CSV table of C-alpha atoms in Angstrom, one decimal:
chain,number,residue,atom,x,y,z
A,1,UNK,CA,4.5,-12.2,15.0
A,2,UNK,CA,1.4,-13.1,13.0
A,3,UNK,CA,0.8,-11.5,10.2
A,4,UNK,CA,-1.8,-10.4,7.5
A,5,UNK,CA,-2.9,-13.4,5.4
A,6,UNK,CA,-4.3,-13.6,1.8
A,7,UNK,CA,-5.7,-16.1,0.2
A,8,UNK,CA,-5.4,-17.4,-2.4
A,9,UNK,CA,-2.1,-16.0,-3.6
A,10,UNK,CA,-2.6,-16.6,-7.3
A,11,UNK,CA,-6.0,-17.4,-9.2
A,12,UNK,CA,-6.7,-17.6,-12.8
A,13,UNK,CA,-10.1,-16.9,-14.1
A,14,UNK,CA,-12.3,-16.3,-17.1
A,15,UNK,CA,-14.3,-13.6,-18.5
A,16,UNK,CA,-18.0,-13.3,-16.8
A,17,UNK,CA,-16.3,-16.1,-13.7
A,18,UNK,CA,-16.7,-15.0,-10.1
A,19,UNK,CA,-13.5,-14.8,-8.2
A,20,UNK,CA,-13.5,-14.4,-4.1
A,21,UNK,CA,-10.5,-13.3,-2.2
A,22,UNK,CA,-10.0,-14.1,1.1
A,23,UNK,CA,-8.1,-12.0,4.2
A,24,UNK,CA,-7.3,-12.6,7.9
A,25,UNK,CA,-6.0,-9.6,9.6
A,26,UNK,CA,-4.0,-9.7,12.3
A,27,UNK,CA,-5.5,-10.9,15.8
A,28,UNK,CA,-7.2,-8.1,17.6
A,29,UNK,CA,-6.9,-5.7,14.7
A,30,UNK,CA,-9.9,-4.3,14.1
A,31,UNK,CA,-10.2,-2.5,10.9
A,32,UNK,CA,-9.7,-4.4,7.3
A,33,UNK,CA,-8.7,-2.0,3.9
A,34,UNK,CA,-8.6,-3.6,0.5
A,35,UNK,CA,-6.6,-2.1,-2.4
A,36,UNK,CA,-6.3,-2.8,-6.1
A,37,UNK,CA,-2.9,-3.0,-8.0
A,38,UNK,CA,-2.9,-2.8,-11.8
A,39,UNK,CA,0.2,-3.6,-13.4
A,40,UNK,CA,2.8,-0.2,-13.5
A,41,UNK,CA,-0.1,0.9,-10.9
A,42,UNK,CA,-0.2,2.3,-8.0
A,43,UNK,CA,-2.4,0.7,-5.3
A,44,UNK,CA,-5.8,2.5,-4.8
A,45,UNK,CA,-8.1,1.8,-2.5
A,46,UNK,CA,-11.2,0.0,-2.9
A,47,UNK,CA,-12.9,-0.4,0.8
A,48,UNK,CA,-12.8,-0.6,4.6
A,49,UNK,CA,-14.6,-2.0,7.4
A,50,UNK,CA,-14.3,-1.2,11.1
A,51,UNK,CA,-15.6,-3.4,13.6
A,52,UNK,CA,-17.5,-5.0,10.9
A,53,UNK,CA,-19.2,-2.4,9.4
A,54,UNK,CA,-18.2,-0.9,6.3
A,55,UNK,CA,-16.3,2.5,6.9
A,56,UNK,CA,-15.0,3.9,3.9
A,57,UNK,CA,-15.4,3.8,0.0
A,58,UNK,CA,-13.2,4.0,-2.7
A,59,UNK,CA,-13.2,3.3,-6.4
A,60,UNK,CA,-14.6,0.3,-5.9
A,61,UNK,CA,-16.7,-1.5,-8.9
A,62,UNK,CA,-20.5,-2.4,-8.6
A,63,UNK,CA,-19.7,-5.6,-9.6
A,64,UNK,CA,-17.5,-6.1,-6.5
A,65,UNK,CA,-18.9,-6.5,-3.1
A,66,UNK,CA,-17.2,-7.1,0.5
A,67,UNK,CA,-17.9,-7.9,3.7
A,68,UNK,CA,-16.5,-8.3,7.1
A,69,UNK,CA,-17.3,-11.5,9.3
A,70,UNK,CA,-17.2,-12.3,12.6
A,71,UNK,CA,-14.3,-13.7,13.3
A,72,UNK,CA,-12.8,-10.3,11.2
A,73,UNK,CA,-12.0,-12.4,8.3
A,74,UNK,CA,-12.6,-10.3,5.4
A,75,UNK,CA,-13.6,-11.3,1.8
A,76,UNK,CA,-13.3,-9.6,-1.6
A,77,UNK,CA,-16.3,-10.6,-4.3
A,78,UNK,CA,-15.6,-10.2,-7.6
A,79,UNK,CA,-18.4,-10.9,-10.3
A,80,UNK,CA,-18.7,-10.8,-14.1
A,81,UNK,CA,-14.8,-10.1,-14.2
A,82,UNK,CA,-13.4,-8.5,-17.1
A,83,UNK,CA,-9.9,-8.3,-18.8
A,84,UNK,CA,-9.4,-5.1,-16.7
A,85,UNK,CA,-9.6,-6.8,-13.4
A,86,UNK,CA,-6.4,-8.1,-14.0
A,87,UNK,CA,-4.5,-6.8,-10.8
A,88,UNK,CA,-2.7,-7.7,-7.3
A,89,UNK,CA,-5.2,-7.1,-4.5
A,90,UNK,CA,-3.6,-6.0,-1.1
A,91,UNK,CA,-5.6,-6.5,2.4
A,92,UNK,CA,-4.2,-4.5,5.1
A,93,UNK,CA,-5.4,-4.5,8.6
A,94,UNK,CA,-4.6,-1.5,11.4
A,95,UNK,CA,-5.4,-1.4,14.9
A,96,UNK,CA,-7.7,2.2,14.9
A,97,UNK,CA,-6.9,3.2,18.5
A,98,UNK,CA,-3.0,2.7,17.5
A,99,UNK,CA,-0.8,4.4,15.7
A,100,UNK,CA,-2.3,4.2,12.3
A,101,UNK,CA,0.0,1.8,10.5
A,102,UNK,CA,-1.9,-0.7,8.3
A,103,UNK,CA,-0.3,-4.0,7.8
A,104,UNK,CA,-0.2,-5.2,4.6
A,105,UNK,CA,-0.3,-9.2,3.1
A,106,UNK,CA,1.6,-10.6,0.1
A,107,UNK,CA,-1.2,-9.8,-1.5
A,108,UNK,CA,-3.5,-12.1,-4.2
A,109,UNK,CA,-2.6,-12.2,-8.0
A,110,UNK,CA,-5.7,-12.7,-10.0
A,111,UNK,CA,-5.3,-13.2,-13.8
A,112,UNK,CA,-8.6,-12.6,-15.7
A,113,UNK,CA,-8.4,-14.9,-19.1
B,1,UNK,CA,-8.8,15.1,0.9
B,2,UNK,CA,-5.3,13.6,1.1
B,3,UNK,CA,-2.8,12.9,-2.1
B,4,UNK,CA,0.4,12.2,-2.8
B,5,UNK,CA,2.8,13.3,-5.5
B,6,UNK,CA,5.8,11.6,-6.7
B,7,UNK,CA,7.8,13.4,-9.4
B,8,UNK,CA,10.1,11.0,-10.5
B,9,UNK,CA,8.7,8.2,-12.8
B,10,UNK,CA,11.9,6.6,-13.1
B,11,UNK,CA,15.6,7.3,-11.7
B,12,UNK,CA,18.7,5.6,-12.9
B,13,UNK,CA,21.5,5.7,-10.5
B,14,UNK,CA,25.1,3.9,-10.2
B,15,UNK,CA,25.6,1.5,-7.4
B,16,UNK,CA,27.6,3.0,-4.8
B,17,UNK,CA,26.2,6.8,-5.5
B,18,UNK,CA,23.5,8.3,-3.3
B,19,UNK,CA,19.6,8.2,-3.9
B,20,UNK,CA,16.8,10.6,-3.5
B,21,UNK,CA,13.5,10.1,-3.9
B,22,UNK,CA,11.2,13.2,-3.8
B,23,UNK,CA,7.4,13.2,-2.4
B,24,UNK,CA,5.3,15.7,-1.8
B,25,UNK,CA,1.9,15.7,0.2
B,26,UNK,CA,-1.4,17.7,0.3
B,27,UNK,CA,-2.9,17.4,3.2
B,28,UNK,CA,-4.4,20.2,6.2
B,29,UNK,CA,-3.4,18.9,9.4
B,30,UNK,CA,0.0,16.8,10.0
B,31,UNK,CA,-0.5,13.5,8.0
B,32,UNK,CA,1.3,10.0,8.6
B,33,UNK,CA,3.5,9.4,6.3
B,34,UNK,CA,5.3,6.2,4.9
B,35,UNK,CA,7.9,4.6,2.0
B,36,UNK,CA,6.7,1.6,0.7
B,37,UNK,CA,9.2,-0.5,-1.5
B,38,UNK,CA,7.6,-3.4,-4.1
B,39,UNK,CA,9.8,-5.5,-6.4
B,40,UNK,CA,8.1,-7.1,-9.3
B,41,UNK,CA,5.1,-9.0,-8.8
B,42,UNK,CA,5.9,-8.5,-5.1
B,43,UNK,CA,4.3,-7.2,-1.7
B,44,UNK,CA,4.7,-4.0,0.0
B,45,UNK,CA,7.3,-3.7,2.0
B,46,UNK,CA,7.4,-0.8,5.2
B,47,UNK,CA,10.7,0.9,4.6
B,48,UNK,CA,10.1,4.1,7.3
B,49,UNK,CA,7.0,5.8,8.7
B,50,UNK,CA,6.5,9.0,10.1
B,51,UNK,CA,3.3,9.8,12.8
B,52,UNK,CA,4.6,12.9,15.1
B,53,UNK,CA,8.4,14.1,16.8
B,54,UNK,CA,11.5,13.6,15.1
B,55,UNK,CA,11.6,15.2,11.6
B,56,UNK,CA,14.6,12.6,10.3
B,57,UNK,CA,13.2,9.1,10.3
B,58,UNK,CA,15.7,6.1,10.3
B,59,UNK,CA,14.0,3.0,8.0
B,60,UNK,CA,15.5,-0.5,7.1
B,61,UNK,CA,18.2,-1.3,4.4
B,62,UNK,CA,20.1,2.3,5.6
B,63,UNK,CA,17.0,4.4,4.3
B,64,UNK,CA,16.1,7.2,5.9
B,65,UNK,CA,13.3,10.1,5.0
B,66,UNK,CA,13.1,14.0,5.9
B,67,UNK,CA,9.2,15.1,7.1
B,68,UNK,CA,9.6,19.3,5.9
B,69,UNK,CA,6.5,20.5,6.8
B,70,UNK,CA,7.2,23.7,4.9
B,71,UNK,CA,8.1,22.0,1.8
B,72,UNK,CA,5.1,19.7,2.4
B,73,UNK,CA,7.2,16.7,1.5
B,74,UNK,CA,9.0,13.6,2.6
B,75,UNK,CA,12.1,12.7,0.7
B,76,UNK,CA,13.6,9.8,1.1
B,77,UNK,CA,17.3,8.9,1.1
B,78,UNK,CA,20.2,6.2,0.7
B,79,UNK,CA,23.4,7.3,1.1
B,80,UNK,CA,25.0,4.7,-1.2
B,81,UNK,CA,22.3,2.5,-3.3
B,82,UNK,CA,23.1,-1.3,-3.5
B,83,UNK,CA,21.9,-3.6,-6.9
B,84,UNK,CA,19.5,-5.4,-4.5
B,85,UNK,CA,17.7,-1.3,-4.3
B,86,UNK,CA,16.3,-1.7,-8.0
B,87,UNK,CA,12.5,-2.0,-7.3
B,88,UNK,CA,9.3,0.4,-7.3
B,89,UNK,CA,9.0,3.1,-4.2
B,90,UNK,CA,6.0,4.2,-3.2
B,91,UNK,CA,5.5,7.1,-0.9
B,92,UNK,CA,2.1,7.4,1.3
B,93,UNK,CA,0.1,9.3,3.0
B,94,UNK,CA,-2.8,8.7,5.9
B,95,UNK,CA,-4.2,10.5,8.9
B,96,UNK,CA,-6.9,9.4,11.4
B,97,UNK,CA,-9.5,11.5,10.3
B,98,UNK,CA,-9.6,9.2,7.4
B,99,UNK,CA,-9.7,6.0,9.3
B,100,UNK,CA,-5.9,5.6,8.9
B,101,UNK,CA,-6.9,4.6,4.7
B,102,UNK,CA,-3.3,5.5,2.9
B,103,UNK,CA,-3.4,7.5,-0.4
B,104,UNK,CA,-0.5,6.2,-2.8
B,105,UNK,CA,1.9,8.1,-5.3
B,106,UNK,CA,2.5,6.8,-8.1
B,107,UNK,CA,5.8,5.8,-7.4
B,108,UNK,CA,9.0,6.2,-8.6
B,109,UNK,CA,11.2,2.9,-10.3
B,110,UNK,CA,14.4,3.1,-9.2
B,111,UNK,CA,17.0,0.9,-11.7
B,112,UNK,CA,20.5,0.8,-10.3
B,113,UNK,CA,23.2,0.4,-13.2
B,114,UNK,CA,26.7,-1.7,-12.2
Protein backbone atom coordinates (compact mmCIF):
# COMPACT_ATOMS: atom_id res chain seq x y z
CA UNK A 1 0.00 0.00 0.00
CA UNK A 2 1.27 3.50 -0.80
CA UNK A 3 2.39 5.38 1.73
CA UNK A 4 3.17 8.94 3.05
CA UNK A 5 6.31 10.31 1.23
CA UNK A 6 8.88 12.97 2.40
CA UNK A 7 11.14 14.50 0.70
CA UNK A 8 14.07 15.09 0.98
CA UNK A 9 14.96 12.83 3.85
CA UNK A 10 18.08 14.60 4.98
CA UNK A 11 19.14 18.34 4.12
CA UNK A 12 21.94 20.39 5.49
CA UNK A 13 21.62 24.08 5.52
CA UNK A 14 23.13 27.42 6.71
CA UNK A 15 22.13 30.07 8.87
CA UNK A 16 19.64 32.83 7.07
CA UNK A 17 19.36 29.73 3.88
CA UNK A 18 15.79 28.78 2.88
CA UNK A 19 15.00 25.16 3.13
CA UNK A 20 11.66 23.56 1.49
CA UNK A 21 10.20 20.25 2.44
CA UNK A 22 8.28 18.36 0.41
CA UNK A 23 5.10 15.72 1.17
CA UNK A 24 2.83 13.40 -0.83
CA UNK A 25 0.04 12.02 1.19
CA UNK A 26 -1.52 9.09 0.44
CA UNK A 27 -3.88 8.98 -2.70
CA UNK A 28 -7.30 10.19 -1.95
CA UNK A 29 -6.42 11.39 1.48
CA UNK A 30 -7.45 14.48 1.94
CA UNK A 31 -6.13 16.34 4.81
CA UNK A 32 -2.10 17.01 5.27
CA UNK A 33 -0.56 17.77 9.15
CA UNK A 34 2.99 18.85 9.53
CA UNK A 35 4.88 18.38 12.86
CA UNK A 36 8.29 19.46 14.24
CA UNK A 37 10.69 17.10 16.12
CA UNK A 38 13.49 18.61 18.18
CA UNK A 39 15.96 16.40 19.39
CA UNK A 40 14.80 14.50 23.03
CA UNK A 41 11.42 16.27 21.67
CA UNK A 42 8.25 15.42 21.31
CA UNK A 43 6.62 16.13 17.96
CA UNK A 44 4.29 19.27 18.06
CA UNK A 45 2.28 20.33 15.56
CA UNK A 46 2.88 23.03 13.25
CA UNK A 47 -0.14 23.14 10.56
CA UNK A 48 -2.96 21.39 8.54
CA UNK A 49 -4.80 21.74 5.46
CA UNK A 50 -8.04 20.20 4.42
CA UNK A 51 -9.02 20.02 0.95
CA UNK A 52 -6.50 22.55 0.38
CA UNK A 53 -7.30 25.11 2.59
CA UNK A 54 -5.44 25.67 5.66
CA UNK A 55 -7.43 24.14 8.73
CA UNK A 56 -5.60 24.34 11.77
CA UNK A 57 -2.58 26.30 13.43
CA UNK A 58 -0.08 25.35 15.69
CA UNK A 59 3.22 26.69 16.89
CA UNK A 60 4.26 27.43 13.80
CA UNK A 61 7.05 30.24 13.11
CA UNK A 62 6.38 33.43 10.95
CA UNK A 63 9.22 32.61 9.16
CA UNK A 64 7.71 29.29 7.97
CA UNK A 65 4.91 29.18 5.51
CA UNK A 66 2.94 26.11 3.85
CA UNK A 67 0.70 25.35 1.40
CA UNK A 68 -1.36 22.76 -0.08
CA UNK A 69 -1.46 22.11 -4.01
CA UNK A 70 -3.59 20.63 -6.25
CA UNK A 71 -2.49 17.53 -6.75
CA UNK A 72 -2.50 17.48 -2.48
CA UNK A 73 1.14 17.59 -2.49
CA UNK A 74 2.07 19.55 0.40
CA UNK A 75 5.18 21.79 1.04
CA UNK A 76 6.92 23.09 4.21
CA UNK A 77 8.84 26.69 3.66
CA UNK A 78 11.37 27.49 5.90
CA UNK A 79 13.16 30.94 5.69
CA UNK A 80 16.03 32.75 7.52
CA UNK A 81 16.63 29.35 9.40
CA UNK A 82 18.31 29.42 12.58
CA UNK A 83 20.41 26.98 14.85
CA UNK A 84 16.99 26.19 16.53
CA UNK A 85 15.42 24.79 13.47
CA UNK A 86 17.46 21.92 13.81
CA UNK A 87 14.68 19.20 13.90
CA UNK A 88 12.89 16.01 12.11
CA UNK A 89 9.71 17.23 10.38
CA UNK A 90 6.91 14.59 10.17
CA UNK A 91 3.98 14.96 7.38
CA UNK A 92 1.02 12.93 8.14
CA UNK A 93 -1.96 12.55 5.98
CA UNK A 94 -5.71 11.18 7.29
CA UNK A 95 -8.66 10.56 5.46
CA UNK A 96 -11.31 13.14 7.50
CA UNK A 97 -14.43 11.10 6.82
CA UNK A 98 -12.47 7.90 8.27
CA UNK A 99 -11.46 6.88 11.20
CA UNK A 100 -9.13 9.51 12.19
CA UNK A 101 -5.78 7.87 11.91
CA UNK A 102 -3.07 10.09 10.40
CA UNK A 103 -0.38 8.38 8.51
CA UNK A 104 2.88 9.41 9.14
CA UNK A 105 6.31 9.45 6.63
CA UNK A 106 9.89 8.77 7.62
CA UNK A 107 10.00 11.99 8.08
CA UNK A 108 12.83 14.88 6.83
CA UNK A 109 16.04 15.57 8.89
CA UNK A 110 17.12 19.07 8.41
CA UNK A 111 20.44 20.19 9.98
CA UNK A 112 20.77 23.95 10.30
CA UNK A 113 24.79 24.78 10.17
CA UNK B 1 -8.20 21.52 24.30
CA UNK B 2 -6.59 18.04 24.27
CA UNK B 3 -3.06 17.00 26.10
CA UNK B 4 -1.33 14.20 26.97
CA UNK B 5 0.75 13.32 29.96
CA UNK B 6 3.40 10.80 30.21
CA UNK B 7 4.92 10.34 33.62
CA UNK B 8 7.78 8.29 33.08
CA UNK B 9 10.79 10.13 31.45
CA UNK B 10 12.75 7.12 31.41
CA UNK B 11 12.23 3.31 32.48
CA UNK B 12 14.91 0.64 32.77
CA UNK B 13 13.65 -2.77 32.69
CA UNK B 14 15.34 -6.45 32.33
CA UNK B 15 14.71 -8.36 29.14
CA UNK B 16 12.34 -10.98 29.78
CA UNK B 17 10.35 -8.85 32.67
CA UNK B 18 7.07 -7.10 31.93
CA UNK B 19 6.62 -3.31 30.85
CA UNK B 20 4.20 -0.61 31.59
CA UNK B 21 4.02 2.49 30.31
CA UNK B 22 1.53 5.02 31.93
CA UNK B 23 -0.45 7.88 29.91
CA UNK B 24 -2.89 9.89 30.98
CA UNK B 25 -5.27 12.22 28.79
CA UNK B 26 -7.41 15.45 29.23
CA UNK B 27 -9.81 15.54 27.05
CA UNK B 28 -14.11 16.19 27.32
CA UNK B 29 -15.59 13.76 25.05
CA UNK B 30 -14.04 10.20 24.27
CA UNK B 31 -10.69 10.92 22.36
CA UNK B 32 -8.70 8.56 19.90
CA UNK B 33 -6.00 7.45 21.33
CA UNK B 34 -2.61 5.93 20.03
CA UNK B 35 1.27 4.42 21.05
CA UNK B 36 3.60 5.65 18.85
CA UNK B 37 7.17 3.92 19.09
CA UNK B 38 10.46 6.00 17.47
CA UNK B 39 14.10 4.63 17.67
CA UNK B 40 16.74 7.11 17.25
CA UNK B 41 16.77 9.31 14.45
CA UNK B 42 13.80 7.16 13.30
CA UNK B 43 9.98 7.49 12.14
CA UNK B 44 6.97 6.96 13.99
CA UNK B 45 5.82 3.79 14.17
CA UNK B 46 1.75 2.88 14.94
CA UNK B 47 2.00 0.31 17.77
CA UNK B 48 -2.06 0.31 18.83
CA UNK B 49 -4.91 2.77 18.42
CA UNK B 50 -7.96 3.18 20.13
CA UNK B 51 -11.35 5.09 18.43
CA UNK B 52 -14.55 3.42 20.23
CA UNK B 53 -15.66 -0.50 21.65
CA UNK B 54 -13.26 -2.76 23.13
CA UNK B 55 -11.43 -1.17 26.10
CA UNK B 56 -8.20 -3.73 25.74
CA UNK B 57 -6.52 -3.04 22.42
CA UNK B 58 -4.12 -5.72 20.88
CA UNK B 59 -1.01 -3.73 18.89
CA UNK B 60 2.06 -5.16 17.06
CA UNK B 61 5.36 -6.68 18.59
CA UNK B 62 2.76 -8.35 21.54
CA UNK B 63 1.81 -4.72 22.88
CA UNK B 64 -1.28 -4.21 24.02
CA UNK B 65 -3.00 -0.82 25.85
CA UNK B 66 -5.90 -0.51 28.47
CA UNK B 67 -8.50 2.69 27.45
CA UNK B 68 -9.84 3.43 31.53
CA UNK B 69 -12.09 6.11 31.02
CA UNK B 70 -12.25 6.67 34.80
CA UNK B 71 -8.65 6.86 35.17
CA UNK B 72 -8.55 8.94 32.06
CA UNK B 73 -5.58 6.97 30.83
CA UNK B 74 -4.21 4.53 28.38
CA UNK B 75 -1.35 2.28 29.62
CA UNK B 76 0.29 0.32 27.60
CA UNK B 77 1.77 -3.09 28.20
CA UNK B 78 4.30 -5.96 27.15
CA UNK B 79 4.21 -8.86 28.89
CA UNK B 80 7.88 -9.76 28.44
CA UNK B 81 10.16 -6.86 26.82
CA UNK B 82 12.71 -7.98 24.21
CA UNK B 83 16.34 -5.92 23.53
CA UNK B 84 14.91 -4.90 20.16
CA UNK B 85 11.93 -2.82 22.73
CA UNK B 86 14.71 -0.07 23.71
CA UNK B 87 13.38 3.03 21.87
CA UNK B 88 11.20 6.26 22.65
CA UNK B 89 7.18 5.64 23.24
CA UNK B 90 4.99 8.19 22.66
CA UNK B 91 1.46 8.11 23.68
CA UNK B 92 -1.29 10.41 21.68
CA UNK B 93 -4.24 11.83 21.71
CA UNK B 94 -6.89 13.15 18.78
CA UNK B 95 -10.60 13.56 18.31
CA UNK B 96 -12.54 14.78 15.26
CA UNK B 97 -13.59 17.89 16.59
CA UNK B 98 -9.97 18.87 16.15
CA UNK B 99 -9.69 17.76 12.65
CA UNK B 100 -8.12 14.33 13.78
CA UNK B 101 -4.56 16.78 14.73
CA UNK B 102 -2.82 14.40 17.48
CA UNK B 103 -1.42 16.10 20.76
CA UNK B 104 1.93 14.19 21.78
CA UNK B 105 3.38 13.32 25.40
CA UNK B 106 6.46 13.70 25.93
CA UNK B 107 7.32 10.29 25.85
CA UNK B 108 8.82 7.89 27.90
CA UNK B 109 12.51 6.08 26.82
CA UNK B 110 12.39 2.80 27.53
CA UNK B 111 16.27 1.12 27.86
CA UNK B 112 16.15 -2.64 28.27
CA UNK B 113 19.28 -3.98 30.29
CA UNK B 114 20.59 -7.90 29.30
Amino acid sequence: AAGVIQSPRHLIKEKRETATLKCYPIPRHDTVYWYQQGPGQDPQFLISFYEKMQSDKGSIPDRFSAQQFSDYHSELNMSSLELGDSALYFCASSLTASTGELFFGEGSRLTVL
Amino acid sequence: AQSVTQPDIHITVSEGASLELRCNYSYGATPYLFWYVQSPGQGLQLLLKYFSGDTLVQGIKGFEAEFKRSQSSFNLRKPSVHWSDAAEYFCAVGNKAAGNKLTFGGGTRVLVKP
